[in-house]
Coordinates of C-alpha atoms and ligand atoms in Angstrom, one line a residue:
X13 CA 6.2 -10.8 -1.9
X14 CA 5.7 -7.0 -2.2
X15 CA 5.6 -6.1 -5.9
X16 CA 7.8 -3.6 -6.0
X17 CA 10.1 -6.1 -4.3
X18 CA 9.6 -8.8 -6.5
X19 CA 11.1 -9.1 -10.0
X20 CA 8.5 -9.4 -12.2
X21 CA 6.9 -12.5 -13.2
X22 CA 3.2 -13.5 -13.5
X23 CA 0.7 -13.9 -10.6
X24 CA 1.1 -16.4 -8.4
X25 CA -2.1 -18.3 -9.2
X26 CA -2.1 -20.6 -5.6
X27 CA -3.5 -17.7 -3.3
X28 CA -7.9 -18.0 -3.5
X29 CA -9.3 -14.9 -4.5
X30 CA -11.0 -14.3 -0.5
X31 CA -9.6 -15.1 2.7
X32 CA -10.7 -15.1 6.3
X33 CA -7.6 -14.3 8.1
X34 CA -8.4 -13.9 11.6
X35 CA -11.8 -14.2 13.9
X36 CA -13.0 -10.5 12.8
X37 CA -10.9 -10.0 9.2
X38 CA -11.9 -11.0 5.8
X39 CA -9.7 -9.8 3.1
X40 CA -9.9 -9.7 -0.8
X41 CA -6.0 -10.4 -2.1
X42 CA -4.4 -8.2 -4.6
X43 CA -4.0 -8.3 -8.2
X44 CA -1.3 -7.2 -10.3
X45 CA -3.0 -7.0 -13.6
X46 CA -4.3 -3.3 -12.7
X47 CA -2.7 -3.1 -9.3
X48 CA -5.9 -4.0 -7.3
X49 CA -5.0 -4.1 -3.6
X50 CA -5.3 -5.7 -0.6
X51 CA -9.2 -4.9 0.7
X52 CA -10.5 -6.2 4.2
X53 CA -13.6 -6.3 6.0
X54 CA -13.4 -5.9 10.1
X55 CA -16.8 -6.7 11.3
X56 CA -17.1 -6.1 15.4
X57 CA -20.9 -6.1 16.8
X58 CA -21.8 -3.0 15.9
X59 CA -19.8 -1.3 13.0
X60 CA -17.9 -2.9 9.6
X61 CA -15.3 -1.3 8.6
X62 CA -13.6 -1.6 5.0
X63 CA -9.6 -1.1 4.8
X64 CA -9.2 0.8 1.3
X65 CA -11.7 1.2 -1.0
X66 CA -10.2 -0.7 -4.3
X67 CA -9.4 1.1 -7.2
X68 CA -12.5 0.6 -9.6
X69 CA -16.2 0.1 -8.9
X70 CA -15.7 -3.2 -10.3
X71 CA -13.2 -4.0 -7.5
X72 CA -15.3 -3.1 -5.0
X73 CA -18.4 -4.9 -6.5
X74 CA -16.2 -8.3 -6.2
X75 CA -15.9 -7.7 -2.0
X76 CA -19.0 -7.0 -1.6
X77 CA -20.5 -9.5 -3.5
X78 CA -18.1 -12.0 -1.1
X79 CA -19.1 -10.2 1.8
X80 CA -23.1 -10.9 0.7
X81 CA -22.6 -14.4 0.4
X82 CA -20.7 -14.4 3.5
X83 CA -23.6 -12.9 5.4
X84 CA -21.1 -10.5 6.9
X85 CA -22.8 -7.1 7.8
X86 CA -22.2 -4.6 4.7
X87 CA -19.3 -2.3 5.2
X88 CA -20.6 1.0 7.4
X89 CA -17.3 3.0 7.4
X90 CA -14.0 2.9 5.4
X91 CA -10.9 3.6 6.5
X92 CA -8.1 4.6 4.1
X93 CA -4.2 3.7 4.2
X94 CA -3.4 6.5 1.9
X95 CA -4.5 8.5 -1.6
X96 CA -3.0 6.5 -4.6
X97 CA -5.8 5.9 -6.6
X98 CA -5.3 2.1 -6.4
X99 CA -7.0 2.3 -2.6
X100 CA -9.3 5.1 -2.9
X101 CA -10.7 5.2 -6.5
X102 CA -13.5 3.2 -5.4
X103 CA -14.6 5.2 -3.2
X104 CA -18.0 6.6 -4.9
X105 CA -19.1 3.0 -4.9
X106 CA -19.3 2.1 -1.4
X107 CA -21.1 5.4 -0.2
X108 CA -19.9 5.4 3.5
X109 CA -18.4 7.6 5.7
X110 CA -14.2 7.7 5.1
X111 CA -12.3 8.1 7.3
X112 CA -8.8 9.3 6.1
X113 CA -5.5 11.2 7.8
X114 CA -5.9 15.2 6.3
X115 CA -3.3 14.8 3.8
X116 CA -5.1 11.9 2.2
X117 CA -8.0 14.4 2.5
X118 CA -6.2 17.2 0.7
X119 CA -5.1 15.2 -2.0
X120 CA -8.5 13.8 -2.6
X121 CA -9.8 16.9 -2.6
X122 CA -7.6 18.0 -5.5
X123 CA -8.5 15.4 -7.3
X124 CA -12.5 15.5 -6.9
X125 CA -12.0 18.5 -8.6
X126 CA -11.3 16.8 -12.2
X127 CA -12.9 16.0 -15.2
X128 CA -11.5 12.4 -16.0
X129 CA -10.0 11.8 -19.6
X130 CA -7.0 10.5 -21.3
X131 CA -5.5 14.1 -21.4
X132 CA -6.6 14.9 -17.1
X133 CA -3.7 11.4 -17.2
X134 CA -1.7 13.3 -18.9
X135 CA -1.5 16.4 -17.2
X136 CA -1.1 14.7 -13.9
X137 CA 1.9 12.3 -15.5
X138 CA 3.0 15.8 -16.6
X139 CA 2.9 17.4 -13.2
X140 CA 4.6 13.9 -12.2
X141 CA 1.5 13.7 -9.5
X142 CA 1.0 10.1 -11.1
X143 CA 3.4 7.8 -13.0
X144 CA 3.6 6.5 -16.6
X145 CA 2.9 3.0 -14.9
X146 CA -0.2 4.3 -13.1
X147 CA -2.0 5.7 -16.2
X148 CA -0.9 2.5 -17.8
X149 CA -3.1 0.8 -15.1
X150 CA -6.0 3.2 -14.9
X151 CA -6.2 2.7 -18.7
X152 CA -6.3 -1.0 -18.3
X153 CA -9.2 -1.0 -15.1
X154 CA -11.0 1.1 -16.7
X155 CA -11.4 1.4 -20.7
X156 CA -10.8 4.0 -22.5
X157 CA -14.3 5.0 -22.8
X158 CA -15.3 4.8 -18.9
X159 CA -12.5 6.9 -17.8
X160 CA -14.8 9.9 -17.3
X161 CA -16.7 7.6 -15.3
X162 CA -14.1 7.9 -12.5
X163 CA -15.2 10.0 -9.9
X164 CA -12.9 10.4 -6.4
X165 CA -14.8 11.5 -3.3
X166 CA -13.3 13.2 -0.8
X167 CA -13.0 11.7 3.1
X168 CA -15.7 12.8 5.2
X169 CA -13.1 12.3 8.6
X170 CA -10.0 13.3 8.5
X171 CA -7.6 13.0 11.4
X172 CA -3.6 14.4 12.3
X173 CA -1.6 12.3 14.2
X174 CA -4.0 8.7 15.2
X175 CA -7.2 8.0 15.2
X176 CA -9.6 4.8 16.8
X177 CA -12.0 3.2 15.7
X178 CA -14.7 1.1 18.2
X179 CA -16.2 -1.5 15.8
X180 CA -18.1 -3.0 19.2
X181 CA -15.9 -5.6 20.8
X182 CA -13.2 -5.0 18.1
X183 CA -10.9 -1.8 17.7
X184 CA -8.7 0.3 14.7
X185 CA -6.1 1.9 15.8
X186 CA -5.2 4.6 12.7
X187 CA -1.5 5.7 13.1
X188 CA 0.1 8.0 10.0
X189 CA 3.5 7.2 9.6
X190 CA 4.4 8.3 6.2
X191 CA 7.8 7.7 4.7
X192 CA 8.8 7.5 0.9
X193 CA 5.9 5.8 -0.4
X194 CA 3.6 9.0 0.0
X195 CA 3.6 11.1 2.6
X196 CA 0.5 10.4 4.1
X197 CA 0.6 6.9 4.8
X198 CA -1.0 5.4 8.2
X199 CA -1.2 1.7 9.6
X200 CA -3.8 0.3 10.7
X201 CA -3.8 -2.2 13.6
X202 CA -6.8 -4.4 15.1
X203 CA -5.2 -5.7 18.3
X204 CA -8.2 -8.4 19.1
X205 CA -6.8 -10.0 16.0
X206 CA -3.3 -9.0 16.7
X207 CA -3.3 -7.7 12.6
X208 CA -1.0 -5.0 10.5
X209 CA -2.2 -3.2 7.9
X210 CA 1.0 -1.7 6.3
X211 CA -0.6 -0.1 3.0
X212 CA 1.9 0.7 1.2
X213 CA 4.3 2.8 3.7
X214 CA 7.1 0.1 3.1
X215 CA 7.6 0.7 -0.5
X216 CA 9.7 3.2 -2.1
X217 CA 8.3 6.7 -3.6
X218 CA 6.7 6.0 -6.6
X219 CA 5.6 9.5 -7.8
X220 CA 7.4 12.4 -8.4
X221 CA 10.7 11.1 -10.2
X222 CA 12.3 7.7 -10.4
X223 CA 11.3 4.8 -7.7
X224 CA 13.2 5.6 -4.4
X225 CA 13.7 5.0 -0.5
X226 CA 15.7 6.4 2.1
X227 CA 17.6 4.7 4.8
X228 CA 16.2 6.3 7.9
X229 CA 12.9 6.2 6.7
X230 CA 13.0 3.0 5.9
X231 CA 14.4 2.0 9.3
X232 CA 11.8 4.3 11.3
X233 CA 8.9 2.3 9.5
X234 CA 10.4 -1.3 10.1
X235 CA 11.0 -0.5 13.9
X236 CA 7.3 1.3 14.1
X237 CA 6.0 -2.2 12.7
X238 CA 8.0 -4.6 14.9
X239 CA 6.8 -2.6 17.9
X240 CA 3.5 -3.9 17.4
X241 CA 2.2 -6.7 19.2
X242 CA 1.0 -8.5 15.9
X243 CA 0.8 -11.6 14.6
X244 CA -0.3 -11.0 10.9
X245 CA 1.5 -8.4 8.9
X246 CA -0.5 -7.2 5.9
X247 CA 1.2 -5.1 2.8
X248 CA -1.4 -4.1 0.4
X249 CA 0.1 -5.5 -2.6
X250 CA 1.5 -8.9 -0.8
X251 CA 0.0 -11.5 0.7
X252 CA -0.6 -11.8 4.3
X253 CA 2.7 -13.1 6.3
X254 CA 3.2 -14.3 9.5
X255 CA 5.6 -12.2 12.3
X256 CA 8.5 -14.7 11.5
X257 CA 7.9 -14.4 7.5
X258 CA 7.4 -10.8 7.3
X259 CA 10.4 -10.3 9.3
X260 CA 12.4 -12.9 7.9
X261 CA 11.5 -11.5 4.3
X262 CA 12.2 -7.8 5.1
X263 CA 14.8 -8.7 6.8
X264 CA 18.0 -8.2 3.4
X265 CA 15.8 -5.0 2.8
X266 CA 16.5 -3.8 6.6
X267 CA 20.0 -4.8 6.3
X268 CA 20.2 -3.0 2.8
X269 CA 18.9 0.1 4.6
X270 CA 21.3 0.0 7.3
X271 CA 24.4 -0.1 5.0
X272 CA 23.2 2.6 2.5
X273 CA 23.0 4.2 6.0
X274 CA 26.7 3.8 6.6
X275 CA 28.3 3.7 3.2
X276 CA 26.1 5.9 1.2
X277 CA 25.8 6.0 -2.5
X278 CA 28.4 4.2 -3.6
X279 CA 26.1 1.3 -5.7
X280 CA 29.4 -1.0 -6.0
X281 CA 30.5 -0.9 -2.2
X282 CA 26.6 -1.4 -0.9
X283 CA 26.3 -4.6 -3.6
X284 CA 29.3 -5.9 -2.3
X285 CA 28.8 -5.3 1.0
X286 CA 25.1 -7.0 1.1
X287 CA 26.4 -10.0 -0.4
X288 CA 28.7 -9.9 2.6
X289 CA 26.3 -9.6 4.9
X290 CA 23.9 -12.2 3.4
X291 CA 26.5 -14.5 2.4
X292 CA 25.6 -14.7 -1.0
X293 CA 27.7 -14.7 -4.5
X294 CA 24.6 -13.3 -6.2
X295 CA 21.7 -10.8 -5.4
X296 CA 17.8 -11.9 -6.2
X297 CA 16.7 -9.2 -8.7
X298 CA 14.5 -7.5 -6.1
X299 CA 17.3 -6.7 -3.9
X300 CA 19.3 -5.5 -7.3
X301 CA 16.5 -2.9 -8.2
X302 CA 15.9 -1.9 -4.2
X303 CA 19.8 -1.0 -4.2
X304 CA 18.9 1.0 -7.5
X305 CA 16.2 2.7 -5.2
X306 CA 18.3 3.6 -2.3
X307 CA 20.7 5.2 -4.7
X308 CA 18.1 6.8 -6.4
X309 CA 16.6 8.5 -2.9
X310 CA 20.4 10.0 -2.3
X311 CA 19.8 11.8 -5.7
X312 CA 16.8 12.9 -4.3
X313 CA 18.4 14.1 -0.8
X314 CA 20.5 15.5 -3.1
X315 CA 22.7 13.9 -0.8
X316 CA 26.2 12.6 -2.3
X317 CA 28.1 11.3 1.6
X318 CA 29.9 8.7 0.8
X319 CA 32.8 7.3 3.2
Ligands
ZN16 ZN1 0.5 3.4 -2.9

């Protein structure tokens, strides 16, 4: 379960740390603590590449000492699903080429530019670039007294529209997608292994005021995903889920979509009306706070149709 889908609760302690999870893929899971993640390693003959950097060089000294004792090849290229600093901030400590769409680039860039301190988090809560939460986590992965030790590198490629990657006998196909999460969000599919990288493009906004989706995006990103051939569907802050799970648990969250679709933002009637539809007398507490984020991206449409 996505966090920002789940209610929250502590860590589900039963998933190992590392995971093979298909012929070419190794993966690190997340952690919630300081929002570390999904990070994988696809190793084709000639090229590694790592999916997301990590968000602290500490993160990113944990894969690669799994990778090490693995005896897979170190990482020779990284490929990014978009800028938050969760995927990216570890950047400077794997020194390869990055490989990220241009408005990952451009935010990057931005912040390359910054001195890191308490008071730079401030100013970019301020400017509502990063959220109360975020700075909450930076503060907790890094100390107050390493924060100037951050240091975001910009992408060395960056691409528009898709991008693909030859590992040698194993591909990356690099598609940006965006949607409410950030604008510059991409999946990332390796077809020998039939698996979905999904970043975060699933989840709602998370910057810029409070947490919010929109119907049709929403919709536009389920039906880009299920148009895949795959087999393994990988959110960065969930666990890795079969076809039938991840469709089976998206699956209230599509049919919430569709009715803020039709009945807009009327939070009673769309409550109601899911229940309906799911044949239930009570939501689960994710789907609760996702109906709070639907209502809250009609605010943001400034979009008040309601039949
Ligand atoms: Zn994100």
């Amino acid at each position: 379960m996505v966090e920002w889908r789940k209610k929250p609760k502590k860590e589900d302690e039963s998933v190992s740390y590392f995971e093979r999870i298909s012929p070419h893929i190794d993966i690190m899971h997340a952690e919630h603590e300081t929002d570390r993640p999904i990070l994988a390693a696809v190793q084709g003959r000639r090229r590694t590449l790592l999916i997301d950097a990590g968000n602290s060089p500490k993160h990113a000294a944990l894969f690669r000492a799994y990778l090490r004792e693995q005896n897979c090849p170190e990482p020779d290229l990284l490929a990014l699903t978009h800028w938050h600093w969760d995927h990216t901030f570890a950047m400077s400590a794997w020194g390869v080429p990055a490989v990220a769409h241009h408005a990952t680039a451009q935010m990057l860039a931005r912040l390359a530019r910054l001195h890191w301190s308490a008071e730079t988090l401030r100013e970019l809560e301020n400017e509502r670039i990063i959220s109360d939460r975020t700075v909450a986590d930076i503060r907790l992965e890094y100390k107050e007294e390493s924060l100037s030790a951050i240091a975001v590198v910009e992408p060395d490629i960056s691409f528009q529209d898709r991008l693909t990657l030859d590992l040698g006998g194993v591909t990356c196909e690099i598609l940006h997608v965006g949607g409410d999460h950030s604008v510059d969000c991409c999946y990332l599919y390796v077809p020998e292994d039939r698996t979905l990288f999904l970043g975060d493009a699933l989840g709602p906004s998370v910057y810029g005021g409070p947490m919010a989706y929109t119907s049709a995006s929403f919709l536009r990103l389920m039906t880009i995903a299920e148009d895949y051939d795959a087999e393994v569907f990988v959110e960065s802050h969930g666990k890795p889920l079969s076809r039938a799970d991840f469709l089976a648990e998206l699956a209230p969250y599509k049919q919430l979509a569709q009715l803020a679709g039709q009945i807009g933002n009327d939070r009673d009637k769309l409550a109601a009306e899911l229940k309906n539809c799911l044949g239930a007398e009570e939501l689960p507490a994710d789907l609760e706070r996702s109906i709070d984020f639907f209502i809250a991206g009609f605010a943001d449409a400034g979009d008040s149709t309601s039949t």
